[in-house]
Amino acid sequence: MKPTLPLEELMSPGHLACQGCGAGIAMRVSLKALGRDTMFTFPACCWTVIDGPFPYSCLEVPLLHMAFEATAATAAGIKAAMNALGKDKTTICGWAGDGGTFDIGLQALSGAAERNDDIFYFCYDNEAYMNTGIQRSGATPYGAWTTTTPVKHFKKELKKSIDDIVAAHKVPYQATASVAYPEDLYKKLVKAKDIRGFKFIHIIAPCPPGWKARPEDTVKLARLAVQTGIFPVYEVDGGKYVQTMKTPTRKPVLDYLKLQGRFKHLKENEVADIQKMVDTRYAELEKRFQG
Amino acid sequence: MKKVMMGNHAISHGATLARVQVIAAYPITPQTQVVELLSEIVADGKLKAEYIKVESEHSAMAACIGASSAGARAFTATSSQGLALMHELLHWAAGARLPIVMADINRAMGPPWNIWTDQNDSLSQRDTGWMQFYCQSNQEVLDSVIMAYKVTEKVLMPAMIVLDAFSLSHTYEIVDLPDQAVVDKYLPPFDFKYKLNVNDPHTYGGLTTPEWYMEFRVKMQEAMEQALVEIKKEAVEFEKAFGRRYDPVEPYMVDDADIVLVTSGTAASTARFAVDQMRKKGKKVGNLRMRLLRPFPFADVREHLKNAKKVIVVDRNISYGYHGIWAQEVKSALYGHSKVPVFNFIAGLGGRDIFPETFVDIVNKVKKLKKPDQELYWVEVKQ
């Protein structure tokens, strides 16, 4: 059997991710595409811990830990230095969670996107502040329980449409991806590596402790997120929307929701509301896919 | 080459002569001319540097941290609210041991809004791990940028060049622009041993448990102690190369002075003018200008104040509920070493002028007092 991804691993075992961590898969696959000539900066996020405590690191590329809201600006600074030092081929990546992207890091993200800094900005999205203990973020979807949106007062607001926000900056390349489809993520990164300018990669990364799901369901959930249309997987290449994982017959959202304890309080009508929201959003996107 | 220039442009020329490689800056009054001139110099190709026009001061410092980590000589300039916004990353830059140099134009903090000078912005950053150099002339500003890189890159701690809003930033003075060749000889290119390197990948700033965190902090303190040694050494080296000398403190007629006025920033030159006037009338008054806040020059302060019968610290800042911040520093240095009474006067906040007569009035008031009968004295405030 021919492997569909390079066998070389730049992420070692012995990291501190939880069982079934989607963010771990996201990094492992991304590094296969990015290769050794890559540098990272992380804000405060799960990966601050996953990488390992001093003096250990599970990554075989340089990594600069940084403050929570500073990812995009830090990556821009690294890139500028590499340009100044004549090493402009190196791929510079900001790698942040959803809190560091949707919320506290949004200003720096917008600044770098507007300046079209030649960096990758990755958001691995587990839909809440998981590292601090499952508090709601701007990425938490409607209906979800978190420790700051307890069951009685589950999250009533919609997930912030970060992809549309980035798209409004007219960046050269952006994509969504799911850890259930590593080949799709890999292909996108290989392609984007050759594009100069700002590249935004948004990866849905299930979190078993935060989603109250079974660790063995991570890939299944990441797949269902796509198959239900909750997290459509596509790219925007030079303004052109292309759906890279097609979902001609979408599964009902309930298939996705029922595997997660964070949604178990939802009543039938609330599930129906979510289905409607997803349908509406999906229809909007479909128009863009059709050009 | 001698040129007449404003303090802000002295900063830009200093950064240019230091051949900074990455500039990341955000505009704020009264700093704008620094970054305006630099953007022109870079765009004209007169300085080979990357210039990131960031969307906030926080991102300016973040970009400098990224750039410095990757091995580039990084520079920024800010003021007041902008410096306060950077606060988190000032700790980060120092903790990451990055030799970033930044200019801060001392401007009062709001509210109420005020764009004029006082020192509360930079003094509030006292404990972040940045060296702080307080300048009194545009020449010193330019020279300090160059000298600061020499020191920071040796000890791997960042440095702030501090100058008064308007009374220096927008004041035109004659500045000797050193030859690039002389600067290049004095300041070699930045060669960062610990830079991000794909051929030797390391992780920087990762999660560190109580088992090791404190050792990182010990090393920062040791680096700052070494910085003081280097600053004194560079005072000599810089003088050899450029003919101008900058010590951690600058005494003026202190040796036989009964009363020494301790000042910083442009207030120091005003104080010296007042000292001259008072000396003409036979009053034994001197001035000690504080150039260095961190690392703090304990020994120099003790040495120059050892003959004084009274010390007056005039602070253009205040720590609310305490007193002036330089007074706190000076008292701390003298405690256990001297019994000289220290009088603290707060003057010139929010850009209110400090005149020579201000110092004369202060000295006259102190002459009548044996020791301070108040923790602080306000200067020329409306009732």
XYZ file of C-alpha atoms in Angstrom:
674
model
C 0.000 0.000 0.000
C 1.341 3.404 -0.924
C 1.195 5.869 1.991
C -0.836 8.986 1.298
C 1.314 11.166 3.546
C 5.085 11.369 4.078
C 6.247 8.928 6.729
C 8.691 11.328 8.357
C 7.447 12.557 11.715
C 8.526 15.998 12.992
C 6.347 15.617 16.068
C 7.649 13.071 18.526
C 5.751 10.866 20.936
C 5.895 11.816 24.603
C 3.929 15.044 24.159
C 1.372 16.088 26.746
C -1.836 16.085 24.714
C -4.903 14.450 26.200
C -6.104 11.143 24.781
C -7.796 11.690 21.451
C -6.614 15.317 21.155
C -7.518 16.752 17.775
C -4.916 19.507 18.127
C -2.199 16.882 18.281
C -3.327 15.355 14.990
C -3.535 18.802 13.422
C 0.115 19.531 14.253
C 1.374 16.102 13.238
C -0.211 16.328 9.798
C 0.681 19.994 9.279
C 4.350 19.362 9.962
C 4.401 16.634 7.335
C 3.458 19.267 4.784
C 5.527 22.137 6.174
C 8.796 20.229 6.644
C 11.911 21.104 8.621
C 12.475 24.569 7.164
C 9.690 25.892 9.369
C 9.452 28.001 12.515
C 6.533 28.344 14.887
C 5.270 30.786 17.413
C 2.535 29.735 19.852
C 0.456 31.971 22.079
C -1.036 30.666 25.301
C -3.108 27.675 24.172
C -3.307 23.917 24.652
C -0.145 23.558 22.585
C 1.750 25.582 25.202
C 1.381 22.479 27.329
C 1.264 19.780 24.658
C 4.764 20.597 23.425
C 6.176 19.568 26.796
C 7.598 21.347 29.838
C 11.084 22.892 29.908
C 13.548 21.536 28.844
C 11.534 19.179 26.612
C 9.863 19.755 23.267
C 8.118 17.255 21.037
C 8.720 19.315 17.899
C 11.747 19.130 15.665
C 11.374 22.698 14.471
C 12.187 25.951 16.314
C 9.392 27.254 18.494
C 8.938 30.618 20.191
C 6.324 30.699 22.929
C 4.574 34.028 23.128
C 1.841 35.936 24.930
C -1.806 35.195 24.232
C -2.817 37.974 21.823
C 0.417 38.319 19.924
C 0.599 35.371 17.517
C 0.219 37.075 14.159
C 2.431 40.051 15.014
C 5.128 37.784 16.427
C 5.112 35.616 13.312
C 5.309 38.790 11.212
C 8.339 39.876 13.235
C 10.073 36.539 12.763
C 9.357 36.707 9.039
C 10.727 40.240 8.797
C 13.910 39.133 10.548
C 14.316 36.159 8.229
C 13.878 38.478 5.246
C 16.425 40.880 6.701
C 18.838 38.006 7.260
C 18.395 36.700 3.710
C 16.554 33.535 4.791
C 13.214 34.304 3.202
C 12.529 30.692 2.151
C 11.799 29.526 5.694
C 8.094 29.045 6.415
C 6.949 31.060 9.423
C 3.822 29.932 11.242
C 1.645 31.278 13.990
C -0.199 28.401 15.638
C -3.042 29.375 17.936
C -6.185 27.983 19.469
C -9.637 29.450 18.926
C -9.456 31.791 21.934
C -6.147 33.185 20.706
C -7.627 33.645 17.244
C -11.327 34.493 17.473
C -11.024 36.588 20.635
C -7.866 37.972 22.175
C -5.630 37.611 19.111
C -8.115 38.965 16.562
C -6.562 42.426 16.351
C -3.072 41.155 15.599
C -4.542 38.619 13.163
C -6.417 41.360 11.342
C -3.318 43.554 11.247
C -1.140 40.847 9.731
C -3.880 39.840 7.264
C -4.352 43.450 6.159
C -0.599 43.918 5.716
C -0.530 40.596 3.868
C 2.453 39.447 5.889
C 4.006 36.356 4.332
C 3.136 33.930 7.119
C 0.865 31.003 7.884
C -1.695 31.587 10.584
C -3.098 28.319 11.911
C -6.101 28.140 14.161
C -6.749 24.746 15.664
C -10.302 25.149 16.807
C -11.590 23.127 19.758
C -14.382 25.606 20.307
C -13.621 26.872 23.827
C -10.810 27.824 26.218
C -9.892 24.198 26.801
C -6.475 24.751 28.348
C -7.935 26.854 31.157
C -10.788 24.419 31.769
C -13.483 24.690 29.080
C -14.675 28.315 29.215
C -16.717 29.642 26.305
C -14.953 31.493 23.508
C -16.170 33.301 20.428
C -15.705 29.963 18.666
C -18.070 28.049 20.950
C -21.167 27.052 18.961
C -24.762 27.796 19.867
C -26.160 25.293 22.323
C -22.908 24.151 23.858
C -22.269 23.676 27.537
C -19.021 25.096 28.872
C -17.979 25.946 32.425
C -18.992 29.566 31.826
C -22.133 28.630 29.895
C -23.552 26.025 32.278
C -26.406 23.776 31.170
C -29.097 26.128 32.546
C -27.580 28.974 30.541
C -25.987 27.173 27.616
C -24.372 29.297 24.952
C -27.039 31.307 23.155
C -24.780 33.123 20.730
C -23.607 31.835 17.374
C -20.048 30.794 16.663
C -18.168 33.791 15.300
C -17.586 33.469 11.578
C -13.829 33.839 11.670
C -13.394 32.590 8.114
C -15.615 35.362 6.778
C -13.726 37.899 8.879
C -10.429 36.765 7.393
C -11.976 36.590 3.918
C -12.961 40.246 4.246
C -9.225 41.006 4.324
C -8.887 39.461 0.816
C -5.928 37.332 1.821
C -4.243 35.296 -0.932
C -5.154 31.936 0.569
C -7.325 30.577 3.316
C -8.761 27.183 4.026
C -10.734 25.196 6.516
C -9.732 21.644 7.304
C -10.656 18.770 9.556
C -8.339 16.384 11.373
C -10.499 13.609 9.924
C -9.169 14.394 6.447
C -5.386 14.599 6.780
C -4.713 14.271 3.051
C -6.915 17.278 2.359
C -5.069 19.346 4.991
C -1.717 18.155 3.683
C -2.534 19.087 0.084
C -3.726 22.525 1.096
C -0.558 23.273 3.023
C 1.737 22.035 0.281
C -0.081 24.301 -2.128
C -0.184 27.288 0.237
C 3.531 27.022 1.044
C 4.259 28.367 -2.429
C 1.875 31.277 -2.103
C 3.414 34.521 -0.914
C 1.405 36.508 1.570
C -0.991 35.776 4.367
C -2.339 32.233 4.621
C -5.067 31.360 7.113
C -5.732 27.716 7.970
C -8.665 26.926 10.246
C -8.716 23.333 11.492
C -11.557 21.785 13.462
C -9.898 19.830 16.254
C -12.227 17.931 18.585
C -11.414 17.982 22.294
C -12.656 14.898 24.174
C -12.539 16.431 27.686
C -14.070 19.725 26.552
C -16.685 18.238 24.281
C -17.454 15.467 26.770
C -16.835 12.934 24.042
C -14.990 9.622 23.922
C -11.318 9.910 22.877
C -11.865 7.224 20.253
C -14.564 9.374 18.636
C -12.267 12.293 17.772
C -11.824 11.415 14.129
C -15.454 10.356 13.836
C -16.570 13.725 15.241
C -14.178 15.623 13.000
C -15.647 13.727 10.050
C -19.256 14.250 11.151
C -18.574 17.981 11.602
C -17.880 18.045 7.872
C -20.544 15.548 6.789
C -23.293 17.394 8.639
C -22.244 20.723 7.139
C -21.461 22.126 10.595
C -17.847 22.679 9.567
C -17.651 22.744 5.770
C -14.185 22.090 4.447
C -13.077 24.361 1.634
C -10.431 26.747 0.462
C -10.476 30.305 -0.780
C -7.658 30.605 -3.256
C -7.259 34.107 -4.624
C -10.888 34.831 -3.755
C -12.252 31.656 -5.362
C -14.211 29.342 -3.048
C -13.713 25.618 -3.653
C -15.319 22.939 -1.507
C -12.570 20.364 -1.131
C -14.579 17.775 0.835
C -17.929 17.492 -0.911
C -21.047 16.642 1.093
C -23.807 16.012 -1.459
C -26.047 14.361 1.135
C -25.528 15.974 4.466
C -26.104 13.946 7.620
C -28.429 15.368 10.273
C -26.670 17.495 12.892
C -28.065 15.229 15.592
C -25.608 12.515 14.499
C -22.804 14.906 15.504
C -24.413 16.449 18.573
C -25.461 13.200 20.241
C -21.891 11.936 20.564
C -20.994 14.931 22.754
C -21.959 15.503 26.359
C -21.689 19.274 25.849
C -24.938 19.149 23.826
C -26.834 16.493 25.756
C -29.107 18.993 27.524
C -30.529 20.220 24.226
C -34.205 19.644 23.599
C -35.603 18.513 20.264
C -36.626 22.032 19.257
C -33.152 23.354 20.054
C -31.583 20.648 17.925
C -34.017 21.621 15.176
C -32.901 25.248 15.569
C -29.284 24.194 15.157
C -30.214 22.188 12.052
C -31.838 25.305 10.593
C -28.831 27.484 11.400
C -26.491 24.997 9.789
C -28.738 24.710 6.710
C -28.820 28.471 6.301
C -25.082 28.846 6.684
C -24.429 25.940 4.350
C -26.709 27.395 1.681
C -24.786 30.679 1.904
C -21.502 28.898 1.397
C -22.856 26.731 -1.413
C -23.564 29.879 -3.389
C -19.933 30.839 -3.004
C -18.790 27.347 -4.018
C -20.874 27.687 -7.176
C -19.183 30.999 -7.845
C 28.777 65.994 10.642
C 26.866 68.489 12.731
C 23.175 69.007 12.098
C 20.377 70.804 13.841
C 17.654 68.312 14.637
C 14.769 67.548 16.946
C 15.118 64.867 19.609
C 12.804 62.550 17.742
C 14.974 62.691 14.647
C 18.044 62.066 16.799
C 16.403 58.751 17.708
C 15.765 57.920 14.042
C 19.361 58.719 13.123
C 20.647 56.710 16.066
C 18.646 53.667 14.954
C 19.822 54.143 11.369
C 23.469 54.389 12.396
C 23.006 51.287 14.567
C 21.852 49.527 11.379
C 18.680 48.155 12.921
C 17.267 45.349 10.776
C 13.624 45.230 11.812
C 11.508 48.186 12.883
C 7.944 47.677 14.081
C 6.130 50.758 15.219
C 2.771 52.370 15.805
C 2.271 56.120 15.879
C 1.550 58.098 19.033
C 2.061 61.760 19.809
C 4.781 62.861 20.626
C 6.747 59.969 19.079
C 5.536 60.243 15.472
C 8.559 61.962 13.910
C 10.744 59.069 15.029
C 8.847 56.572 12.911
C 8.052 58.989 10.103
C 11.705 59.702 9.437
C 12.626 56.034 9.810
C 9.953 54.974 7.330
C 11.379 57.457 4.849
C 14.954 56.344 5.444
C 13.979 52.685 4.940
C 11.811 53.397 1.893
C 14.647 55.421 0.346
C 16.914 52.407 0.769
C 19.294 54.332 3.033
C 18.802 51.702 5.717
C 18.487 48.052 4.785
C 15.707 47.095 7.170
C 12.247 45.593 7.263
C 9.641 48.014 8.536
C 6.389 46.573 9.871
C 3.681 49.178 10.268
C 1.751 47.346 12.947
C -1.776 47.945 14.181
C -0.889 48.594 17.847
C 2.000 49.076 20.223
C 1.339 45.627 21.605
C 1.956 44.212 18.155
C 4.974 46.497 17.718
C 6.639 44.868 20.692
C 5.408 41.408 19.626
C 6.997 41.883 16.202
C 10.231 43.107 17.826
C 10.233 40.028 20.045
C 9.718 37.774 17.019
C 12.385 39.586 15.012
C 14.929 39.629 17.811
C 14.309 35.929 18.515
C 15.108 35.210 14.895
C 18.402 37.096 15.203
C 17.659 40.561 13.834
C 18.499 43.855 15.537
C 15.017 45.127 16.371
C 13.833 48.628 17.197
C 10.672 50.466 18.121
C 9.620 53.743 19.686
C 6.547 54.716 21.638
C 5.172 56.879 24.406
C 2.773 56.913 27.333
C -0.387 54.899 26.591
C 1.518 52.988 23.939
C 4.169 51.947 26.413
C 1.472 50.955 28.879
C -0.184 48.816 26.211
C 3.154 47.070 25.674
C 3.543 46.341 29.362
C 2.853 42.612 29.130
C 5.388 42.225 26.358
C 8.025 44.312 28.124
C 8.119 41.504 30.653
C 8.175 39.026 27.780
C 11.059 40.685 25.955
C 13.151 40.771 29.110
C 12.203 37.252 30.184
C 13.069 36.010 26.703
C 16.438 37.791 27.088
C 16.106 39.756 23.869
C 18.359 42.765 23.185
C 15.614 45.001 21.820
C 16.142 48.754 22.044
C 13.183 51.105 22.239
C 12.804 54.828 22.608
C 10.116 56.096 24.952
C 9.101 59.715 24.790
C 7.981 60.537 28.317
C 4.364 61.645 28.129
C 1.834 61.870 30.929
C -0.723 59.090 31.321
C -4.428 59.761 30.915
C -6.991 60.480 32.016
C -7.288 63.356 31.666
C -5.733 63.321 28.214
C -2.416 65.076 28.125
C 0.342 64.823 25.550
C 3.053 66.652 27.488
C 5.908 65.302 29.490
C 6.181 63.443 32.723
C 7.815 60.192 33.693
C 5.000 58.057 34.994
C 4.823 56.062 31.761
C 8.389 54.768 31.819
C 8.803 54.608 35.587
C 5.723 52.380 35.740
C 7.786 49.897 33.704
C 10.576 49.905 36.263
C 10.230 46.240 37.216
C 9.878 44.733 33.739
C 13.575 43.972 33.297
C 14.394 46.788 30.859
C 17.403 49.001 31.222
C 16.281 52.626 31.257
C 18.461 55.538 30.154
C 17.102 59.056 30.829
C 18.542 61.612 28.414
C 18.931 65.354 28.655
C 20.106 66.321 25.165
C 19.451 65.258 21.607
C 23.085 64.260 21.237
C 22.737 61.985 24.220
C 19.587 60.497 22.690
C 21.338 59.589 19.453
C 24.436 58.294 21.202
C 22.403 56.295 23.699
C 20.620 54.325 20.976
C 23.979 53.172 19.623
C 25.491 52.510 23.033
C 22.373 50.668 24.209
C 22.671 48.078 21.439
C 26.280 47.466 22.429
C 25.279 46.776 26.022
C 22.030 44.883 25.379
C 23.645 42.522 22.916
C 26.351 41.696 25.450
C 24.074 40.961 28.398
C 20.887 40.008 26.504
C 18.476 42.302 28.288
C 16.410 44.986 26.504
C 16.908 48.722 26.866
C 14.734 51.816 26.800
C 16.000 55.247 25.794
C 13.860 57.805 27.564
C 13.426 61.469 26.684
C 11.018 64.217 27.659
C 8.075 64.972 25.397
C 8.470 68.272 23.554
C 11.153 69.720 25.815
C 13.459 67.243 24.098
C 11.473 65.302 21.497
C 10.466 68.467 19.606
C 13.319 70.733 20.598
C 15.973 71.401 17.979
C 19.592 71.162 19.042
C 22.940 70.764 17.355
C 23.748 67.070 17.058
C 26.993 65.595 15.843
C 26.093 62.711 13.522
C 28.925 60.235 13.830
C 30.425 58.636 10.727
C 28.884 55.300 9.845
C 32.340 53.720 9.696
C 33.075 54.765 13.289
C 29.716 53.424 14.460
C 30.286 50.151 12.586
C 33.625 49.747 14.277
C 32.114 50.446 17.687
C 28.987 48.327 17.200
C 29.550 45.033 15.369
C 26.611 43.250 13.671
C 24.235 41.380 15.974
C 25.212 37.727 16.103
C 22.643 35.977 18.282
C 23.780 32.656 19.663
C 20.275 31.665 20.764
C 18.310 32.628 17.653
C 15.557 30.491 16.149
C 17.414 28.158 13.829
C 15.940 25.381 11.708
C 19.289 23.577 11.697
C 19.430 23.548 15.490
C 15.799 23.698 16.593
C 14.969 24.679 20.156
C 11.883 25.750 22.029
C 12.017 29.099 23.833
C 9.802 30.270 26.666
C 7.959 26.999 27.227
C 6.166 25.910 30.344
C 8.639 25.930 33.223
C 7.777 24.467 36.608
C 8.769 25.838 40.028
C 11.741 23.481 39.799
C 13.434 25.754 37.229
C 11.584 29.071 36.948
C 13.537 30.796 39.698
C 16.879 29.956 38.098
C 15.783 31.889 34.989
C 15.095 34.875 37.215
C 18.475 34.631 38.936
C 20.091 34.794 35.525
C 18.137 37.945 34.654
C 19.329 39.643 37.819
C 22.911 38.573 37.108
C 22.580 39.925 33.565
C 21.402 43.289 34.902
C 24.260 43.419 37.399
C 26.610 42.693 34.521
C 24.839 45.389 32.492
C 25.951 47.982 35.030
C 29.546 46.839 34.600
C 29.166 47.003 30.814
C 27.525 50.434 30.904
C 30.477 51.798 32.869
C 32.901 50.107 30.509
C 31.057 51.481 27.502
C 31.154 54.983 28.959
C 34.920 54.744 28.433
C 34.806 52.881 25.117
C 32.199 55.221 23.696
C 34.272 58.230 24.691
C 37.292 56.721 22.951
C 35.325 56.213 19.754
C 33.158 59.346 19.717
C 34.654 61.771 22.230
C 31.537 61.967 24.371
C 31.053 60.321 27.733
C 27.882 59.095 29.442
C 28.091 57.729 32.953
C 25.225 56.149 34.914
C 24.914 59.384 36.906
C 26.239 62.838 36.111
C 27.427 64.951 39.048
C 27.585 68.722 38.723
C 29.333 70.639 41.501
C 28.388 68.065 44.104
C 31.734 67.595 45.848
C 31.494 70.666 48.101
C 27.744 71.080 47.877
C 25.692 71.284 51.051
C 22.521 70.746 49.077
C 22.327 68.436 46.075
C 19.374 68.539 43.718
C 18.783 65.113 42.210
C 17.018 65.287 38.856
C 16.568 63.379 35.620
C 15.714 64.214 32.014
C 15.703 67.792 30.779
C 14.954 69.100 34.266
C 18.619 68.366 34.969
C 19.877 71.056 32.582
C 17.456 73.538 34.114
C 18.678 72.527 37.558
C 22.285 73.158 36.514
C 21.394 76.601 35.289
C 19.812 77.244 38.680
C 22.868 75.791 40.432
C 25.087 78.249 38.542
C 22.884 81.143 39.602
C 22.830 80.035 43.226
C 26.580 79.440 43.259
C 27.081 83.036 42.101
C 25.231 84.051 45.265
C 27.489 81.856 47.344
C 25.056 79.025 47.919
C 26.764 75.656 47.928
C 24.349 73.772 45.710
C 25.030 70.946 43.267
C 23.131 68.685 40.901
C 23.188 64.955 40.413
C 21.592 63.867 37.164
C 20.259 60.342 37.155
C 20.810 58.819 33.705
C 20.264 55.209 34.645
C 17.186 53.832 36.413
C 17.862 50.149 35.785
C 20.314 48.705 36.471
C 20.381 51.094 39.431
C 23.788 52.664 40.088
C 23.758 52.297 43.883
C 27.472 52.918 44.407
C 27.576 56.052 42.227
C 24.607 57.580 44.012
C 26.159 56.904 47.422
C 29.520 58.253 46.313
C 28.219 61.516 44.898
C 25.833 62.203 47.755
C 28.271 61.356 50.531
C 29.245 64.968 51.280
C 25.780 66.460 50.990
C 24.080 67.795 54.092
C 20.690 67.730 52.395
C 19.472 65.886 49.328
C 16.514 67.116 47.305
C 14.973 64.775 44.766
C 12.790 66.577 42.262
C 10.445 64.055 40.683
C 8.470 64.589 37.505
C 6.350 61.612 38.445
C 4.475 60.240 41.405
C 3.659 56.884 42.918
C 0.213 57.650 44.336
C -0.004 56.951 48.034
C 3.777 57.011 48.279
C 5.923 59.813 46.847
C 8.181 60.423 43.868
C 9.752 57.372 42.315
C 13.313 58.647 41.958
C 13.137 59.729 45.610
C 12.257 56.185 46.534
C 15.238 54.909 44.561
C 17.654 57.417 46.050
C 16.461 56.841 49.616
C 16.816 53.122 49.107
C 20.400 53.560 47.899
C 21.305 55.764 50.864
C 19.603 53.728 53.573
C 22.139 52.291 55.945
C 24.937 54.206 54.221
C 24.104 57.791 55.043
C 22.011 59.794 57.449
C 21.506 62.687 55.033
C 17.878 63.878 54.975
C 16.152 63.400 51.601
C 13.500 65.929 50.598
C 11.118 65.029 47.810
C 9.479 67.584 45.540
C 6.958 66.727 42.830
C 7.085 69.135 39.910
C 6.240 69.487 36.263
C 3.607 66.779 35.873
C 1.751 66.725 32.567
C 4.311 69.031 30.977
C 4.077 71.964 33.386
C 7.312 73.877 32.956
C 10.046 73.572 35.515
C 11.938 76.870 35.588
C 15.328 77.726 37.132
C 13.396 79.736 39.728
C 11.500 76.575 40.596
C 14.745 75.036 41.804
C 15.761 78.226 43.598
C 12.434 78.244 45.451
C 12.832 74.577 46.343
C 16.325 75.146 47.711
C 15.173 78.175 49.714
C 12.369 76.147 51.257
C 14.694 73.268 52.165
C 17.243 75.639 53.704
C 14.663 76.456 56.367
C 14.038 72.819 57.235
C 16.294 70.569 59.288
C 14.610 67.465 57.987
C 11.523 66.774 55.887
C 8.272 67.544 57.723
C 6.248 65.978 54.905
C 6.820 62.874 52.775
C 6.577 65.011 49.659
C 6.186 68.642 48.667
C 4.112 69.715 45.701
C 5.678 72.421 43.583
C 3.629 75.317 42.274
C 0.183 73.758 42.451
C -3.047 75.701 42.473
C -5.041 75.536 45.672
